[in-house]
Short mmCIF file of C-alpha atoms in Angstrom, two decimals:
data_model
loop_
_atom_site.label_atom_id
_atom_site.label_comp_id
_atom_site.label_asym_id
_atom_site.label_seq_id
_atom_site.Cartn_x
_atom_site.Cartn_y
_atom_site.Cartn_z
CA MET A 22 104.99 70.80 89.47
CA ARG A 23 107.03 74.04 89.75
CA ALA A 24 110.72 74.06 91.31
CA ALA A 25 110.61 74.51 95.10
CA PRO A 26 110.08 77.77 96.70
CA ARG A 27 113.32 80.34 96.85
CA ALA A 28 114.10 80.91 100.06
CA VAL A 29 112.99 84.56 101.66
CA PRO A 30 113.90 85.61 105.53
CA HIS A 31 112.37 86.19 107.49
CA ALA A 32 110.96 90.26 107.69
CA ALA A 33 110.87 90.68 111.20
CA GLY A 34 113.95 89.99 113.43
CA ALA A 35 115.52 87.21 111.86
CA GLU A 36 119.43 87.52 111.51
CA ALA A 37 121.08 87.37 108.21
CA ALA A 38 122.56 83.45 108.11
CA THR A 39 126.19 83.16 106.95
CA GLY A 40 128.81 80.25 106.87
CA PRO A 41 128.47 77.40 104.22
CA GLY A 42 124.49 75.24 104.36
CA SER A 43 122.71 78.25 105.66
CA ALA A 44 121.17 79.24 101.95
CA VAL A 45 120.16 75.05 102.91
CA VAL A 46 118.69 76.39 105.86
CA ALA A 47 117.06 79.28 105.04
CA GLN A 48 115.31 77.61 102.66
CA GLY A 49 114.23 74.36 104.53
CA ASP A 50 113.05 77.21 107.53
CA THR A 51 111.04 79.21 104.23
CA ALA A 52 109.56 75.69 103.22
CA ALA A 53 108.33 74.98 107.13
CA ALA A 54 106.76 78.37 107.33
CA LEU A 55 105.00 77.39 103.90
CA ARG A 56 103.52 74.62 105.39
CA GLY A 57 102.18 76.28 108.12
CA ALA A 58 100.12 78.57 106.05
CA ARG A 59 98.94 75.96 104.40
CA ARG A 60 98.08 74.57 107.43
CA ARG A 61 96.31 76.92 108.59
CA ASP A 62 94.48 77.83 105.33
CA ARG A 63 92.94 74.31 105.42
CA ARG A 64 90.92 75.25 107.74
CA VAL A 65 89.27 77.31 106.43
CA TYR A 66 87.89 73.93 104.51
CA THR A 67 88.29 71.13 106.97
CA ARG A 68 86.42 73.21 109.61
CA SER A 69 83.00 74.66 107.37
CA HIS A 70 82.65 71.78 105.20
CA PRO A 71 84.56 68.82 106.62
CA LEU A 72 82.29 66.04 104.77
CA LEU A 73 82.46 67.77 101.56
CA PHE A 74 86.91 68.86 101.48
CA ALA A 75 86.82 65.48 102.39
CA LEU A 76 84.97 63.77 99.48
CA LEU A 77 86.79 66.09 97.09
CA ALA A 78 90.86 65.16 98.64
CA ALA A 79 90.17 61.71 98.12
CA VAL A 80 89.73 61.63 94.37
CA ARG A 81 92.29 64.93 93.98
CA ARG A 82 94.43 63.22 91.79
CA ARG A 83 92.21 62.02 89.50
CA PRO A 84 91.28 64.81 86.59
CA VAL A 85 88.20 63.51 86.27
CA ALA A 86 86.25 61.02 88.32
CA ARG A 87 82.35 59.95 88.51
CA LEU A 88 80.65 59.62 91.59
CA GLY A 89 77.02 58.47 90.03
CA ARG A 90 75.63 61.23 88.50
CA ALA A 91 77.90 63.90 89.81
CA VAL A 92 81.34 64.39 87.66
CA LEU A 93 84.04 65.92 89.85
CA VAL A 94 86.80 67.42 87.43
CA ASN A 95 90.40 68.12 89.49
CA GLY A 96 92.63 68.37 85.53
CA THR A 97 93.54 71.89 84.67
CA GLU A 98 93.12 70.87 81.28
CA PRO A 99 89.28 68.86 81.95
CA TYR A 100 88.51 72.16 83.88
CA ARG A 101 89.57 74.63 81.22
CA GLU A 102 87.16 72.29 78.45
CA ALA A 103 84.56 71.75 81.02
CA LEU A 104 84.09 75.74 81.02
CA THR A 105 85.12 76.20 77.45
CA ARG A 106 83.81 73.44 75.18
CA ILE A 107 80.92 71.34 76.68
CA PRO A 108 77.51 72.89 76.34
CA LEU A 109 76.61 73.86 79.97
CA ASP A 110 72.62 74.56 81.51
CA ARG A 111 73.50 77.48 83.20
CA ALA A 112 70.09 77.94 84.74
CA ALA A 113 69.62 74.45 85.89
CA ALA A 114 68.94 74.39 89.85
CA GLY A 115 71.80 73.55 92.04
CA THR A 116 74.26 75.97 89.87
CA THR A 117 75.63 79.78 89.89
CA GLY A 118 73.39 80.92 87.31
CA GLY A 119 70.47 78.67 88.53
CA ALA A 120 70.65 80.19 91.83
CA ALA A 121 71.00 83.89 90.50
CA ARG A 122 67.71 82.72 88.66
CA GLU A 123 66.10 81.31 91.13
CA LEU A 124 67.13 84.27 94.01
CA SER A 125 66.94 87.31 91.65
CA GLY A 126 63.46 86.07 89.79
CA GLY A 127 65.09 87.37 86.61
CA ARG A 128 67.84 86.83 83.70
CA THR A 129 71.30 88.05 85.08
CA LEU A 130 74.97 87.66 84.17
CA PHE A 131 75.05 84.46 85.89
CA ASP A 132 72.64 82.65 83.60
CA GLN A 133 72.69 83.83 80.35
CA GLU A 134 74.02 82.79 77.27
CA GLY A 135 73.89 84.27 73.72
CA THR A 136 73.45 88.02 72.85
CA ASP A 137 72.05 88.52 76.10
CA HIS A 138 75.25 87.66 77.77
CA ARG A 139 77.89 89.93 75.49
CA ASP A 140 75.19 92.74 75.73
CA THR A 141 75.32 92.64 79.68
CA ARG A 142 78.82 91.35 80.18
CA ARG A 143 79.80 93.92 78.42
CA ALA A 144 78.33 96.31 80.07
CA VAL A 145 79.60 95.14 83.16
CA ALA A 146 83.21 94.79 82.00
CA GLY A 147 83.04 98.79 81.52
CA GLU A 148 82.36 99.62 84.61
CA LEU A 149 85.26 97.28 85.94
CA GLY A 150 87.60 98.10 83.53
CA ALA A 151 90.98 99.71 83.89
CA ALA A 152 88.45 103.23 84.18
CA GLY A 153 86.62 102.13 86.11
CA VAL A 154 89.14 99.80 88.94
CA GLU A 155 90.83 103.86 88.89
CA ARG A 156 88.00 105.34 89.63
CA LEU A 157 86.88 102.92 92.62
CA ARG A 158 90.23 103.03 93.83
CA PRO A 159 89.87 105.74 95.80
CA VAL A 160 86.62 104.18 97.77
CA TRP A 161 88.91 101.32 99.09
CA ARG A 162 92.45 102.85 99.76
CA ALA A 163 90.37 105.15 102.04
CA VAL A 164 88.70 102.44 103.86
CA LEU A 165 92.39 100.89 104.47
CA ASP A 166 94.43 104.50 105.59
CA ARG A 167 91.73 104.25 108.52
CA GLU A 168 91.25 100.92 109.21
CA LEU A 169 94.64 99.81 109.37
CA ALA A 170 95.66 102.85 111.65
CA PRO A 171 96.01 101.24 114.32
CA LEU A 172 99.01 99.12 113.63
CA ALA A 173 101.11 101.90 113.67
CA ASP A 174 100.16 102.36 117.23
CA GLY A 175 100.73 98.44 118.45
CA HIS A 176 97.20 97.64 118.69
CA PRO A 177 95.52 94.29 116.57
CA VAL A 178 93.20 95.01 113.42
CA ASP A 179 91.16 92.37 112.52
CA LEU A 180 90.99 91.80 109.02
CA VAL A 181 87.11 90.75 108.63
CA PRO A 182 85.05 93.26 108.83
CA LEU A 183 87.91 95.37 107.41
CA ALA A 184 87.23 93.43 104.20
CA ARG A 185 83.56 93.68 104.99
CA GLU A 186 83.90 96.98 104.87
CA LEU A 187 86.62 97.69 101.83
CA ALA A 188 83.96 95.28 100.24
CA GLY A 189 80.71 96.87 101.24
CA ALA A 190 82.14 100.28 99.69
CA THR A 191 83.44 99.16 97.05
CA VAL A 192 80.31 97.86 95.83
CA ARG A 193 78.26 100.92 96.96
CA ALA A 194 80.45 103.36 95.04
CA LEU A 195 79.72 100.92 91.29
CA LEU A 196 76.35 100.46 92.02
CA ASP A 197 75.20 103.89 92.88
CA SER A 198 73.91 103.25 96.18
CA GLN A 199 74.06 105.47 99.35
CA ALA A 200 73.35 102.13 101.83
CA GLU A 201 76.08 102.09 104.72
CA PRO A 202 78.81 99.82 103.31
CA SER A 203 78.97 97.30 105.77
CA ALA A 204 75.04 96.62 106.11
CA LEU A 205 75.44 96.42 102.71
CA ALA A 206 78.23 93.59 102.68
CA GLY A 207 76.26 92.36 105.59
CA ALA A 208 72.94 91.85 103.32
CA ALA A 209 75.29 90.23 100.94
CA ALA A 210 76.64 87.64 102.56
CA ASP A 211 73.43 86.23 104.05
CA ALA A 212 72.06 86.15 101.03
CA ALA A 213 74.59 84.43 99.39
CA SER A 214 74.98 81.54 102.99
CA ALA A 215 70.89 81.22 102.57
CA ALA A 216 71.94 80.18 98.86
CA VAL A 217 74.14 77.85 99.69
CA ARG A 218 72.17 75.80 102.18
CA ASP A 219 69.33 75.68 99.45
CA HIS A 220 71.92 74.11 96.90
CA LEU A 221 74.20 72.54 98.98
CA PRO A 222 73.28 68.48 98.48
CA GLY A 223 71.50 66.31 100.96
CA PRO A 224 67.96 67.32 102.54
CA ARG A 225 67.42 70.86 102.81
CA PRO A 226 66.14 72.19 106.35
CA PRO A 227 62.62 73.23 106.13
CA GLY A 228 61.70 76.67 104.87
CA THR A 229 65.73 77.23 103.30
CA ALA A 230 64.37 79.00 100.28
CA ARG A 231 62.40 80.89 101.50
CA ALA A 232 64.57 82.33 103.32
CA ALA A 233 67.33 82.65 100.53
CA ALA A 234 64.60 84.54 98.61
CA ARG A 235 63.77 87.09 101.94
CA ALA A 236 67.61 87.19 101.86
CA THR A 237 68.09 88.21 98.48
CA ALA A 238 64.68 91.16 98.77
CA ARG A 239 66.86 92.65 102.04
CA LEU A 240 70.01 92.91 99.82
CA GLU A 241 67.78 94.50 97.03
CA ALA A 242 66.06 96.80 99.43
CA LEU A 243 69.01 98.36 100.90
CA LEU A 244 71.17 98.75 97.65
CA ASP A 245 67.76 100.86 96.71
CA SER A 246 68.15 102.63 99.89
CA GLY A 247 68.26 106.10 100.17
CA CYS A 248 69.34 106.49 96.56
CA PRO A 249 69.15 110.32 95.92
CA HIS A 250 67.56 110.11 92.59
CA GLY A 251 64.54 107.82 94.26
CA ASP A 252 62.57 105.95 90.92
CA GLN A 253 64.75 108.06 88.56
CA ARG A 254 68.12 106.29 89.58
CA PRO A 255 70.42 107.15 86.48
CA PRO A 256 71.08 103.47 85.24
CA THR A 257 74.58 102.21 85.37
CA ALA A 258 76.55 101.05 82.03
CA ALA A 259 75.43 97.28 83.58
CA THR A 260 72.07 98.11 84.43
CA GLN A 261 71.26 99.76 80.56
CA ALA A 262 71.73 95.99 79.32
CA ALA A 263 68.90 94.62 81.83
CA PRO A 264 66.26 97.44 81.51
CA ASP A 265 63.30 96.47 83.49
CA THR A 266 62.83 97.06 86.75
CA HIS A 267 62.87 93.45 88.27
CA GLU A 268 65.68 92.49 86.24
CA ASP A 269 67.59 95.66 86.85
CA ALA A 270 67.36 95.18 91.03
CA GLY A 271 68.54 91.28 90.40
CA LEU A 272 71.45 92.03 89.03
CA ARG A 273 72.74 94.21 90.61
CA ALA A 274 71.99 92.40 93.90
CA MET A 275 73.98 89.64 92.63
CA ILE A 276 76.58 91.66 91.48
CA ALA A 277 77.22 92.94 95.37
CA VAL A 278 76.68 89.04 96.80
CA ALA A 279 79.64 87.63 93.76
CA ALA A 280 82.05 90.94 94.82
CA VAL A 281 81.81 90.74 98.69
CA ASN A 282 81.71 87.57 99.47
CA THR A 283 84.53 86.68 96.90
CA THR A 284 86.24 89.45 98.60
CA VAL A 285 86.07 89.30 102.75
CA ALA A 286 86.72 85.13 101.76
CA ALA A 287 90.21 86.19 99.93
CA LEU A 288 91.63 89.13 101.75
CA PRO A 289 92.14 87.80 104.53
CA ARG A 290 93.11 84.21 103.54
CA ALA A 291 95.77 86.17 101.66
CA VAL A 292 97.31 87.97 104.45
CA ALA A 293 97.40 84.41 106.76
CA TRP A 294 99.32 83.24 104.04
CA CYS A 295 101.87 86.27 103.73
CA ALA A 296 102.35 86.10 107.30
CA ASP A 297 102.61 82.59 108.08
CA GLY A 298 104.63 81.75 104.69
CA ARG A 299 107.20 84.89 105.34
CA LEU A 300 106.37 86.31 102.09
CA TRP A 301 105.89 90.12 103.53
CA GLU A 302 109.72 90.67 101.50
CA GLN A 303 107.68 89.85 98.49
CA ALA A 304 105.06 91.98 99.32
CA ALA A 305 106.79 94.96 100.08
CA ASP A 306 108.47 94.79 96.52
CA ASP A 307 106.84 96.72 93.66
CA ARG A 308 108.55 94.51 91.13
CA LEU A 309 107.61 91.57 92.74
CA ARG A 310 103.60 92.29 94.13
CA GLY A 311 102.06 91.90 90.49
CA ALA A 312 103.27 88.13 90.74
CA LEU A 313 103.12 87.73 94.29
CA VAL A 314 98.97 88.73 94.18
CA GLY A 315 98.10 86.67 91.12
CA GLU A 316 99.76 83.31 93.74
CA LEU A 317 97.94 84.45 96.25
CA LEU A 318 94.54 84.73 94.11
CA ARG A 319 95.74 81.10 92.90
CA VAL A 320 96.69 79.38 96.28
CA THR A 321 93.28 80.59 97.76
CA ALA A 322 90.95 80.44 94.67
CA PRO A 323 88.10 82.40 96.45
CA SER A 324 85.23 79.99 94.94
CA PRO A 325 86.70 76.91 95.61
CA LEU A 326 84.18 75.06 93.32
CA LEU A 327 81.94 76.02 90.41
CA PRO A 328 78.94 74.24 90.05
CA ARG A 329 77.45 73.37 86.66
CA VAL A 330 75.67 70.75 84.40
CA ALA A 331 75.67 69.46 81.44
CA ALA A 332 73.56 70.65 78.95
CA ALA A 333 74.69 67.51 76.06
CA ASP A 334 76.43 64.39 75.67
CA ALA A 335 80.11 64.52 75.93
CA VAL A 336 83.26 63.53 76.67
CA LEU A 337 85.68 64.96 79.17
CA GLY A 338 88.94 64.00 80.17
CA GLY A 339 87.96 60.16 79.33
CA CYS A 340 85.16 60.05 81.01
CA PRO A 341 82.01 60.10 79.05
CA VAL A 342 79.03 62.96 80.13
CA LYS A 343 75.63 62.80 80.20
CA ALA A 344 73.02 65.43 79.26
CA GLY A 345 71.93 66.42 82.93
CA ASP A 346 75.24 65.08 84.61
CA ARG A 347 76.00 67.80 87.05
CA LEU A 348 79.98 69.05 87.13
CA VAL A 349 81.71 69.71 90.48
CA LEU A 350 84.47 71.81 88.88
CA VAL A 351 87.52 71.84 91.38
CA ALA A 352 89.42 75.80 90.68
CA ARG A 353 91.36 75.13 93.74
CA HIS A 354 92.93 71.42 92.54
CA ALA A 355 92.58 72.53 88.69
CA VAL A 356 95.36 75.74 89.88
CA GLY A 357 97.19 73.99 92.07
CA ALA A 358 96.03 75.39 95.16
CA ASP A 359 96.98 72.21 96.98
CA VAL A 360 100.40 71.49 96.16
CA ASP A 361 102.32 74.62 94.53
CA PRO A 362 102.40 77.25 97.58
CA PRO A 363 103.07 81.26 96.26
CA ASP A 364 105.80 81.96 94.87
CA ALA A 365 106.40 85.23 93.10
CA HIS A 366 109.92 84.38 92.18
CA ARG A 367 108.74 81.12 90.19
CA PRO A 368 104.52 81.95 89.94
CA ALA A 369 102.65 79.45 87.89
CA PRO A 370 101.96 80.20 84.20
CA SER A 371 99.37 83.06 84.03
CA ALA A 372 96.93 80.46 81.99
CA VAL A 373 96.89 78.33 84.74
CA ALA A 374 96.57 81.01 87.86
CA ARG A 375 93.81 83.05 85.74
CA LEU A 376 91.33 80.03 85.52
CA VAL A 377 89.90 81.28 89.09
CA PHE A 378 88.50 83.47 87.40
CA GLY A 379 87.12 81.26 84.99
CA ALA A 380 87.65 80.39 81.28
CA GLY A 381 86.21 81.92 78.04
CA PRO A 382 83.11 83.75 77.40
CA HIS A 383 81.78 83.35 81.27
CA ALA A 384 84.92 84.35 82.68
CA CYS A 385 84.65 87.03 85.88
CA PRO A 386 84.25 90.09 84.79
CA GLY A 387 85.91 91.15 88.08
CA ALA A 388 89.15 90.08 87.63
CA ARG A 389 91.05 93.31 87.44
CA LEU A 390 89.28 94.79 90.77
CA ALA A 391 90.05 91.80 92.28
CA VAL A 392 93.73 91.95 91.63
CA ALA A 393 93.84 95.77 92.63
CA GLN A 394 92.47 95.75 95.77
CA LEU A 395 95.01 92.71 96.82
CA ASP A 396 97.60 94.71 95.60
CA ASP A 397 96.59 97.32 97.48
CA VAL A 398 95.96 96.10 100.48
CA LEU A 399 99.71 93.71 100.38
CA ALA A 400 101.26 97.29 99.83
CA ALA A 401 99.49 98.58 102.65
CA LEU A 402 100.18 95.79 105.65
CA ALA A 403 103.66 94.72 104.19
CA PRO A 404 105.68 97.67 105.97
CA TYR A 405 104.03 96.28 108.95
CA ARG A 406 104.75 92.98 108.20
CA PRO A 407 102.30 91.71 111.03
CA THR A 408 101.59 88.42 112.22
CA VAL A 409 98.70 86.72 112.69
CA VAL A 410 97.27 86.91 116.61
CA THR A 411 93.86 84.85 116.22
CA ALA A 412 92.02 82.89 113.58
CA ARG A 413 88.47 81.48 113.36
CA VAL A 414 86.93 80.44 110.64
CA ASP A 415 83.37 81.29 109.97
CA ARG A 416 81.47 78.03 109.26
CA ARG A 417 78.36 80.29 107.64
CA ALA A 418 79.55 82.07 105.02
CA ALA A 419 79.04 81.07 101.66
CA LEU A 420 83.01 80.65 100.51
CA PRO A 421 85.40 78.99 102.85
CA GLY A 422 87.03 81.67 104.86
CA TRP A 423 87.64 83.37 108.51
CA ARG A 424 85.63 84.78 110.30
CA ARG A 425 87.95 86.66 112.35
CA LEU A 426 91.66 87.43 111.88
CA THR A 427 93.67 89.21 114.01
CA VAL A 428 96.74 90.56 112.91
CA ARG A 429 99.65 92.48 114.87
CA ALA A 430 102.55 94.61 113.23
CA THR A 431 105.94 93.50 113.89
CA THR A 432 107.83 96.57 112.53
CA ALA A 433 107.47 99.97 112.59
CA PRO A 434 106.35 100.93 108.93
CA VAL A 435 109.84 102.16 106.59
CA ARG A 436 109.67 104.89 103.63
CA ALA A 437 109.81 103.19 100.47
CA THR A 438 112.72 102.95 98.63
CA THR A 439 111.72 101.73 95.36
CA ALA A 440 109.16 102.78 92.64
CA PRO A 441 106.00 104.26 92.88
CA ARG A 442 103.28 101.06 92.79
CA PRO A 443 102.14 100.58 88.80
CA ARG A 444 98.99 100.36 88.65
CA SER A 445 97.81 96.74 88.96
CA GLU A 446 96.30 95.07 86.07
CA SER A 447 94.08 91.80 85.82
CA PRO A 448 95.98 88.49 84.88
CA SER A 449 93.47 87.58 81.95
#
């Protein structure tokens, strides 16, 4: 476990502590604030999937735990090994790849192996590399400038619809679509939510598979609606790797689902951590913000569980694994999100923090994009030192998150005194 976080004075209205023992008092205040931030963040789990969260919490101290045919993986090294050394059935039902294949009806990045996966991933990574992210950056910065403006006039801002529009606008630009950003984000959220309901353990309500397929079809249609080139839409580098029209649509839809849902889950949660944990001083410091971004992505772990299926017999953390066993890879536990609070002064090793994006050849190609977006969100909000006014959990979302997270400024923006913001780099 890392050392206790360094004391950071409250940005809004806190007096400088002086005299003997003041550092200890300040450190205690900060520790209490971080505990409060963790309590709030736990609500996105306990109120959306209480039984699942209780089960995972009960075995979180065991690096690997077997429950029937399911193997729960909590330890850092077993988690990494499961993603890089154990053969996995990427098209199995109940896995990310299986859900993507079932919904799209074709092979996508999420269920591919070998040459197909390398070719598609190389194309997608090209769109989301340094140059691609800088091309997209003005898109989400325009959303931030517009949607955060009310804070300067003392009005509250709900960060969930902001994150939804930011994600939708980014995906629209990435996939060369003319869809309205909020509608696009809503369709991606509906598709993901329907897919999760169809793949949760236990009995499924009637019609869940059909509902998931319909939601994905609506998303695919929306992505192609209003395209100025009609059927002659020029392919992006990503879709050139999937020339079949149906596979093209499926890949586009799955990219939209992944990008929108992780963004809408992560950004409001990260801001709540900053507000409750008194982290705005770190967010305002250009020298620390990059480390803080990595820490916030680690503790929020936007995709807290990675469902996989073993394709061959193996041993994982001393636990025998049989072909066909379900592997529940708990990213939240593997990166210490349940133990170590975020601290830009003493961040977790990058090899641990970046596990929230997976590991090996199937690691998330959108890591650089996620880092850049959160960096810009924190930089835009830090001058206001916002506090949380209202927080309500989204019980229908595919990923743990807020349905509403309203913040209000506690200070007026001040002119930056540090050097211009550097470009964010992916932790991977």
